Amino acid sequence: MSLRLTVNEHAFRAHVAHVIGSTPGLIPVVKGNGYGLGRPFLLQLVSELLGPAQAVAVGTVFEAQDIPAPTPVYILTPIGEFDQATIPVNAIPTVATERDLTVLQNKGWKSPVVVKLASPMQRFGVEASDFLALVQRISAAGLTIHSCSLHLPLHRTDEEIAEQLAIWIPLVPQCVTVSLSHVSATQLAAQQEKFPDALFEVRLGTALWHGDKSFFSLHTEVLDVHSIAKETTAGYHSTPAPADGHIVVVAAGTAHGVAPLANGSSPFHFQQQRLTLLEAPYMHSAMCFVPLGQSCPKIGDAIDVQRPLHSVTPDITLWV
């Protein structure tokens, strides 16, 4: 075993079904590594629960390549000059600037687009002052607007969401849907009440697939354990051991997306104790250090891995 993801299948499917049933206008997001579960699996699950014609959202034009019609596929990131890929006929690409529109025109695109709106995320999106000019350019290019996308930061209050919508609702044509992200079903209902004439939909990824992390556990395996004396060096960078103890080699590394936490701490735990990294994980393994006198795992023991699933690639997914 290298990196193994274990999923409580019944609880996971019940959660997904509940979110789908309670969120009108839901657009499932199936981008990246499929939130640790794989995009093919998520696409199959969406098809089972909502039918093959249900629209989904992916991150790039490359991720859209393997999503066949009749599934409409939102491409959330604008297609760039470097993206030497054919745009699938079932795609709905994103436009945030006039340059994005020019790129699509150069690729011969003639179908609807999503207009990305600026938000406090400060990523990409057309500013309110430039919105009308972009809409006119889209119309002049012979294209139509499928929807307008507003990507909000996490943990916004109803008032903060309404403040952003108050900027855009007067500008967006009434027949055009406003596609929101990071908005719960209750927040959506509150905004629909505040803006009764607006058409809304909600793109959900993390909340849909990872809404309850208790369904998931991530483990790796101990490959080797050997003693080491204080100041003896080990690892790629000849790191000296801080004391007498043991080197514990675990079978997960950067090839799986396993890296130190944002604060530099080790992502590995044994018996609810964090294992200290001797040096950062590399490729398919990592070296931990356990001082003498502390509980030390044995070869073959399972080690808990603390990493977000959207950033890892498990070797094995076990449904239980």
Tab-separated table of C-alpha atoms in Angstrom:
chain	number	residue	atom	x	y	z
A	1	MET	CA	0.000	0.000	0.000
A	2	SER	CA	1.184	3.531	-0.719
A	3	LEU	CA	-1.627	6.081	-0.232
A	4	ARG	CA	-5.074	4.651	0.495
A	5	LEU	CA	-8.335	6.565	0.718
A	6	THR	CA	-11.163	4.837	2.597
A	7	VAL	CA	-14.717	6.100	2.030
A	8	ASN	CA	-17.901	5.281	3.931
A	9	GLU	CA	-19.917	4.776	0.750
A	10	HIS	CA	-23.417	4.761	2.263
A	11	ALA	CA	-22.864	7.942	4.272
A	12	PHE	CA	-21.126	9.672	1.376
A	13	ARG	CA	-23.887	8.899	-1.126
A	14	ALA	CA	-26.574	9.920	1.374
A	15	HIS	CA	-24.838	13.263	1.901
A	16	VAL	CA	-24.521	13.918	-1.838
A	17	ALA	CA	-28.169	13.016	-2.436
A	18	HIS	CA	-29.244	15.346	0.394
A	19	VAL	CA	-27.273	18.298	-0.982
A	20	ILE	CA	-28.651	17.697	-4.482
A	21	GLY	CA	-32.200	17.484	-3.171
A	22	SER	CA	-31.914	20.671	-1.118
A	23	THR	CA	-30.104	22.872	-3.658
A	24	PRO	CA	-32.209	24.069	-6.602
A	25	GLY	CA	-30.216	25.016	-9.680
A	26	LEU	CA	-27.199	22.939	-8.614
A	27	ILE	CA	-24.214	22.667	-10.977
A	28	PRO	CA	-21.853	19.944	-9.660
A	29	VAL	CA	-18.165	20.847	-9.924
A	30	VAL	CA	-15.966	17.918	-10.997
A	31	LYS	CA	-12.663	19.691	-11.564
A	32	GLY	CA	-9.048	18.861	-10.738
A	33	ASN	CA	-8.436	15.425	-9.300
A	34	GLY	CA	-12.155	14.909	-8.724
A	35	TYR	CA	-11.781	15.972	-5.086
A	36	GLY	CA	-9.647	12.903	-4.434
A	37	LEU	CA	-12.291	10.548	-5.825
A	38	GLY	CA	-11.485	10.923	-9.513
A	39	ARG	CA	-13.432	12.910	-12.091
A	40	PRO	CA	-14.727	9.792	-13.927
A	41	PHE	CA	-16.330	8.544	-10.706
A	42	LEU	CA	-17.931	11.910	-9.924
A	43	LEU	CA	-19.266	12.217	-13.476
A	44	GLN	CA	-20.806	8.753	-13.244
A	45	LEU	CA	-22.392	9.625	-9.892
A	46	VAL	CA	-23.850	12.868	-11.274
A	47	SER	CA	-25.281	10.948	-14.214
A	48	GLU	CA	-26.839	8.364	-11.882
A	49	LEU	CA	-28.432	10.957	-9.606
A	50	LEU	CA	-29.331	13.745	-12.034
A	51	GLY	CA	-29.191	12.211	-15.505
A	52	PRO	CA	-26.636	12.478	-18.326
A	53	ALA	CA	-27.935	15.885	-19.466
A	54	GLN	CA	-27.079	17.532	-16.126
A	55	ALA	CA	-24.525	20.317	-16.585
A	56	VAL	CA	-21.248	20.052	-14.690
A	57	ALA	CA	-18.305	22.402	-14.205
A	58	VAL	CA	-14.602	21.717	-14.705
A	59	GLY	CA	-11.524	23.856	-14.276
A	60	THR	CA	-9.937	23.892	-17.731
A	61	VAL	CA	-10.541	23.095	-21.378
A	62	PHE	CA	-8.341	20.016	-20.933
A	63	GLU	CA	-10.596	18.629	-18.184
A	64	ALA	CA	-13.574	19.148	-20.489
A	65	GLN	CA	-12.160	16.854	-23.168
A	66	ASP	CA	-13.495	13.608	-21.693
A	67	ILE	CA	-17.027	14.803	-20.890
A	68	PRO	CA	-19.226	13.690	-23.790
A	69	ALA	CA	-22.489	15.206	-24.966
A	70	PRO	CA	-25.258	15.474	-23.886
A	71	THR	CA	-23.580	16.705	-20.690
A	72	PRO	CA	-23.047	20.500	-20.887
A	73	VAL	CA	-19.710	21.412	-19.312
A	74	TYR	CA	-18.814	24.810	-17.864
A	75	ILE	CA	-15.111	25.634	-18.232
A	76	LEU	CA	-14.465	27.816	-15.191
A	77	THR	CA	-11.053	29.187	-16.182
A	78	PRO	CA	-10.775	31.333	-19.331
A	79	ILE	CA	-9.128	29.530	-22.226
A	80	GLY	CA	-5.690	31.001	-22.950
A	81	GLU	CA	-3.379	31.345	-25.919
A	82	PHE	CA	-1.278	28.447	-24.609
A	83	ASP	CA	-4.241	26.070	-24.447
A	84	GLN	CA	-3.725	24.161	-27.685
A	85	ALA	CA	-6.842	22.046	-27.262
A	86	THR	CA	-10.063	21.726	-29.195
A	87	ILE	CA	-13.033	23.186	-27.355
A	88	PRO	CA	-15.664	20.440	-27.053
A	89	VAL	CA	-19.006	21.200	-28.703
A	90	ASN	CA	-20.782	20.728	-25.354
A	91	ALA	CA	-18.524	23.255	-23.596
A	92	ILE	CA	-19.581	26.606	-22.159
A	93	PRO	CA	-16.343	28.601	-21.906
A	94	THR	CA	-15.717	31.544	-19.600
A	95	VAL	CA	-14.995	35.112	-20.703
A	96	ALA	CA	-13.610	37.635	-18.210
A	97	THR	CA	-11.928	40.118	-20.563
A	98	GLU	CA	-12.026	41.203	-24.191
A	99	ARG	CA	-8.810	39.229	-24.662
A	100	ASP	CA	-10.625	36.043	-23.593
A	101	LEU	CA	-13.243	36.763	-26.235
A	102	THR	CA	-10.564	37.296	-28.872
A	103	VAL	CA	-8.979	33.946	-28.023
A	104	LEU	CA	-12.330	32.213	-28.494
A	105	GLN	CA	-12.936	34.041	-31.774
A	106	ASN	CA	-9.519	32.947	-33.026
A	107	LYS	CA	-10.507	29.367	-32.225
A	108	GLY	CA	-13.727	29.758	-34.223
A	109	TRP	CA	-16.042	29.521	-31.204
A	110	LYS	CA	-19.688	30.294	-32.057
A	111	SER	CA	-21.640	28.991	-29.048
A	112	PRO	CA	-22.726	30.594	-25.735
A	113	VAL	CA	-20.269	31.785	-23.094
A	114	VAL	CA	-20.249	32.489	-19.373
A	115	VAL	CA	-19.225	35.989	-18.313
A	116	LYS	CA	-17.078	35.965	-15.178
A	117	LEU	CA	-17.871	38.876	-12.843
A	118	ALA	CA	-15.333	40.537	-10.560
A	119	SER	CA	-15.734	39.817	-6.856
A	120	PRO	CA	-13.821	40.300	-3.583
A	121	MET	CA	-11.898	37.138	-4.515
A	122	GLN	CA	-9.744	39.452	-6.677
A	123	ARG	CA	-8.898	36.603	-9.071
A	124	PHE	CA	-10.262	37.377	-12.517
A	125	GLY	CA	-13.504	38.819	-13.774
A	126	VAL	CA	-14.891	41.843	-15.564
A	127	GLU	CA	-15.383	44.952	-13.432
A	128	ALA	CA	-18.858	46.460	-13.262
A	129	SER	CA	-17.626	49.554	-15.120
A	130	ASP	CA	-16.475	47.401	-18.068
A	131	PHE	CA	-19.380	44.951	-18.095
A	132	LEU	CA	-21.562	46.671	-20.707
A	133	ALA	CA	-18.661	47.078	-23.141
A	134	LEU	CA	-17.809	43.364	-22.837
A	135	VAL	CA	-21.445	42.380	-23.349
A	136	GLN	CA	-21.550	44.514	-26.501
A	137	ARG	CA	-18.363	42.879	-27.801
A	138	ILE	CA	-19.833	39.425	-27.161
A	139	SER	CA	-22.973	40.367	-29.067
A	140	ALA	CA	-20.961	41.861	-31.935
A	141	ALA	CA	-19.040	38.585	-32.157
A	142	GLY	CA	-22.325	36.771	-32.741
A	143	LEU	CA	-22.216	34.974	-29.384
A	144	THR	CA	-24.814	34.778	-26.632
A	145	ILE	CA	-24.398	34.850	-22.868
A	146	HIS	CA	-25.367	31.610	-21.177
A	147	SER	CA	-24.917	32.945	-17.628
A	148	CYS	CA	-22.893	35.343	-15.502
A	149	SER	CA	-20.612	33.772	-12.913
A	150	LEU	CA	-19.893	35.305	-9.501
A	151	HIS	CA	-17.141	33.521	-7.547
A	152	LEU	CA	-17.446	34.616	-3.922
A	153	PRO	CA	-14.917	34.061	-1.121
A	154	LEU	CA	-15.693	31.427	1.496
A	155	HIS	CA	-17.816	32.101	4.572
A	156	ARG	CA	-19.724	35.139	3.316
A	157	THR	CA	-22.724	36.334	5.341
A	158	ASP	CA	-26.130	36.859	3.741
A	159	GLU	CA	-25.507	40.602	3.916
A	160	GLU	CA	-22.117	40.351	2.191
A	161	ILE	CA	-23.569	38.176	-0.574
A	162	ALA	CA	-26.456	40.599	-1.040
A	163	GLU	CA	-24.018	43.506	-1.209
A	164	GLN	CA	-22.225	41.890	-4.148
A	165	LEU	CA	-25.443	40.906	-5.893
A	166	ALA	CA	-26.752	44.463	-5.531
A	167	ILE	CA	-23.847	45.562	-7.739
A	168	TRP	CA	-24.538	43.035	-10.479
A	169	ILE	CA	-28.273	42.311	-10.574
A	170	PRO	CA	-29.103	45.724	-12.115
A	171	LEU	CA	-26.498	45.109	-14.856
A	172	VAL	CA	-27.195	41.481	-15.772
A	173	PRO	CA	-30.073	41.097	-18.275
A	174	GLN	CA	-33.141	39.621	-16.579
A	175	CYS	CA	-33.197	36.538	-18.786
A	176	VAL	CA	-29.582	35.636	-17.888
A	177	THR	CA	-28.835	33.318	-14.955
A	178	VAL	CA	-26.429	34.424	-12.231
A	179	SER	CA	-24.234	31.453	-11.333
A	180	LEU	CA	-22.966	31.583	-7.742
A	181	SER	CA	-20.283	29.690	-5.863
A	182	HIS	CA	-19.697	29.131	-2.123
A	183	VAL	CA	-23.364	29.721	-1.329
A	184	SER	CA	-25.425	27.303	0.771
A	185	ALA	CA	-29.014	26.304	0.066
A	186	THR	CA	-30.274	28.552	2.877
A	187	GLN	CA	-28.181	31.474	1.616
A	188	LEU	CA	-29.522	30.909	-1.883
A	189	ALA	CA	-33.091	31.006	-0.586
A	190	ALA	CA	-32.359	34.251	1.247
A	191	GLN	CA	-30.945	35.873	-1.901
A	192	GLN	CA	-33.837	34.649	-4.027
A	193	GLU	CA	-36.210	36.327	-1.578
A	194	LYS	CA	-34.185	39.545	-1.699
A	195	PHE	CA	-33.905	39.485	-5.509
A	196	PRO	CA	-37.144	37.736	-6.568
A	197	ASP	CA	-36.800	38.492	-10.283
A	198	ALA	CA	-33.243	37.153	-10.580
A	199	LEU	CA	-32.405	33.723	-11.962
A	200	PHE	CA	-29.851	31.881	-9.820
A	201	GLU	CA	-27.895	28.645	-9.965
A	202	VAL	CA	-25.204	27.370	-7.586
A	203	ARG	CA	-21.914	25.693	-8.443
A	204	LEU	CA	-20.883	23.310	-5.675
A	205	GLY	CA	-17.724	21.256	-5.356
A	206	THR	CA	-16.285	21.070	-1.843
A	207	ALA	CA	-19.663	21.372	-0.114
A	208	LEU	CA	-21.123	18.677	-2.358
A	209	TRP	CA	-18.313	16.108	-2.245
A	210	HIS	CA	-16.545	16.987	1.032
A	211	GLY	CA	-19.380	18.438	3.073
A	212	ASP	CA	-18.737	15.923	5.868
A	213	LYS	CA	-15.096	14.876	6.115
A	214	SER	CA	-15.925	12.123	8.602
A	215	PHE	CA	-16.765	9.927	5.591
A	216	PHE	CA	-13.111	9.841	4.547
A	217	SER	CA	-9.821	8.591	5.961
A	218	LEU	CA	-6.408	8.732	4.349
A	219	HIS	CA	-3.623	6.313	5.255
A	220	THR	CA	-0.199	5.217	4.209
A	221	GLU	CA	2.059	2.388	5.368
A	222	VAL	CA	5.388	2.136	7.209
A	223	LEU	CA	8.036	0.816	4.815
A	224	ASP	CA	11.000	0.685	7.165
A	225	VAL	CA	12.093	1.499	10.715
A	226	HIS	CA	15.711	1.716	11.829
A	227	SER	CA	17.635	3.266	14.673
A	228	ILE	CA	19.745	6.374	14.284
A	229	ALA	CA	22.160	8.134	16.645
A	230	LYS	CA	22.038	11.837	17.412
A	231	GLU	CA	23.742	13.996	14.738
A	232	THR	CA	23.906	11.081	12.279
A	233	THR	CA	22.783	12.372	8.905
A	234	ALA	CA	20.073	10.868	6.721
A	235	GLY	CA	17.901	11.759	3.759
A	236	TYR	CA	18.408	13.628	0.502
A	237	HIS	CA	19.823	16.657	2.286
A	238	SER	CA	21.946	14.800	4.862
A	239	THR	CA	19.825	16.110	7.708
A	240	PRO	CA	21.274	15.343	11.166
A	241	ALA	CA	19.024	13.464	13.599
A	242	PRO	CA	18.078	15.801	16.475
A	243	ALA	CA	18.516	13.018	19.083
A	244	ASP	CA	18.895	9.277	19.413
A	245	GLY	CA	15.846	7.570	17.985
A	246	HIS	CA	14.402	5.907	14.930
A	247	ILE	CA	13.890	6.794	11.270
A	248	VAL	CA	10.396	5.809	10.133
A	249	VAL	CA	9.984	5.646	6.370
A	250	VAL	CA	6.379	5.979	5.178
A	251	ALA	CA	5.062	5.166	1.698
A	252	ALA	CA	3.637	8.525	0.605
A	253	GLY	CA	5.235	11.630	-0.814
A	254	THR	CA	5.013	14.427	-3.315
A	255	ALA	CA	4.016	12.056	-6.138
A	256	HIS	CA	0.759	11.590	-4.198
A	257	GLY	CA	0.417	15.301	-3.438
A	258	VAL	CA	1.545	14.728	0.164
A	259	ALA	CA	3.584	17.638	1.527
A	260	PRO	CA	4.051	19.410	4.866
A	261	LEU	CA	1.094	21.392	6.148
A	262	ALA	CA	0.911	25.128	5.487
A	263	ASN	CA	2.644	25.813	8.827
A	264	GLY	CA	5.425	23.345	8.029
A	265	SER	CA	4.119	20.605	10.314
A	266	SER	CA	4.194	16.927	9.418
A	267	PRO	CA	1.021	15.531	7.801
A	268	PHE	CA	1.620	12.076	9.356
A	269	HIS	CA	0.083	10.765	12.588
A	270	PHE	CA	0.489	7.524	14.511
A	271	GLN	CA	-1.710	6.702	17.523
A	272	GLN	CA	-2.990	10.298	17.506
A	273	GLN	CA	0.551	11.661	17.781
A	274	ARG	CA	2.126	13.725	15.005
A	275	LEU	CA	5.250	12.154	13.540
A	276	THR	CA	8.068	14.668	13.105
A	277	LEU	CA	9.469	14.955	9.590
A	278	LEU	CA	13.221	14.565	9.291
A	279	GLU	CA	12.913	16.360	5.946
A	280	ALA	CA	10.098	17.147	3.537
A	281	PRO	CA	8.452	14.210	1.701
A	282	TYR	CA	9.816	13.396	-1.733
A	283	MET	CA	8.179	11.459	-4.567
A	284	HIS	CA	6.826	8.174	-3.106
A	285	SER	CA	8.087	8.263	0.472
A	286	ALA	CA	8.839	10.431	3.469
A	287	MET	CA	11.278	10.099	6.379
A	288	CYS	CA	10.027	10.755	9.888
A	289	PHE	CA	11.967	10.834	13.151
A	290	VAL	CA	10.789	9.321	16.457
A	291	PRO	CA	12.946	10.008	19.553
A	292	LEU	CA	13.832	7.164	21.893
A	293	GLY	CA	11.179	6.653	24.533
A	294	GLN	CA	8.258	7.670	22.304
A	295	SER	CA	5.781	5.223	20.773
A	296	CYS	CA	7.251	4.127	17.449
A	297	PRO	CA	5.355	2.413	14.626
A	298	LYS	CA	6.501	-0.876	13.143
A	299	ILE	CA	6.960	-1.926	9.537
A	300	GLY	CA	3.528	-2.471	8.016
A	301	ASP	CA	1.660	-0.214	10.458
A	302	ALA	CA	-0.928	2.182	9.042
A	303	ILE	CA	-0.166	5.905	9.338
A	304	ASP	CA	-2.857	8.598	9.203
A	305	VAL	CA	-2.258	11.266	6.561
A	306	GLN	CA	-3.568	14.810	7.065
A	307	ARG	CA	-3.968	16.376	3.636
A	308	PRO	CA	-6.947	17.898	1.761
A	309	LEU	CA	-8.312	15.390	-0.721
A	310	HIS	CA	-8.411	17.900	-3.564
A	311	SER	CA	-4.600	17.966	-3.514
A	312	VAL	CA	-3.788	14.245	-3.274
A	313	THR	CA	-3.809	11.283	-5.637
A	314	PRO	CA	-4.539	8.033	-3.776
A	315	ASP	CA	-3.191	4.779	-5.186
A	316	ILE	CA	-6.175	2.889	-3.789
A	317	THR	CA	-9.736	3.972	-3.015
A	318	LEU	CA	-11.522	1.556	-0.697
A	319	TRP	CA	-15.320	1.823	-0.405
A	320	VAL	CA	-16.663	0.363	2.807
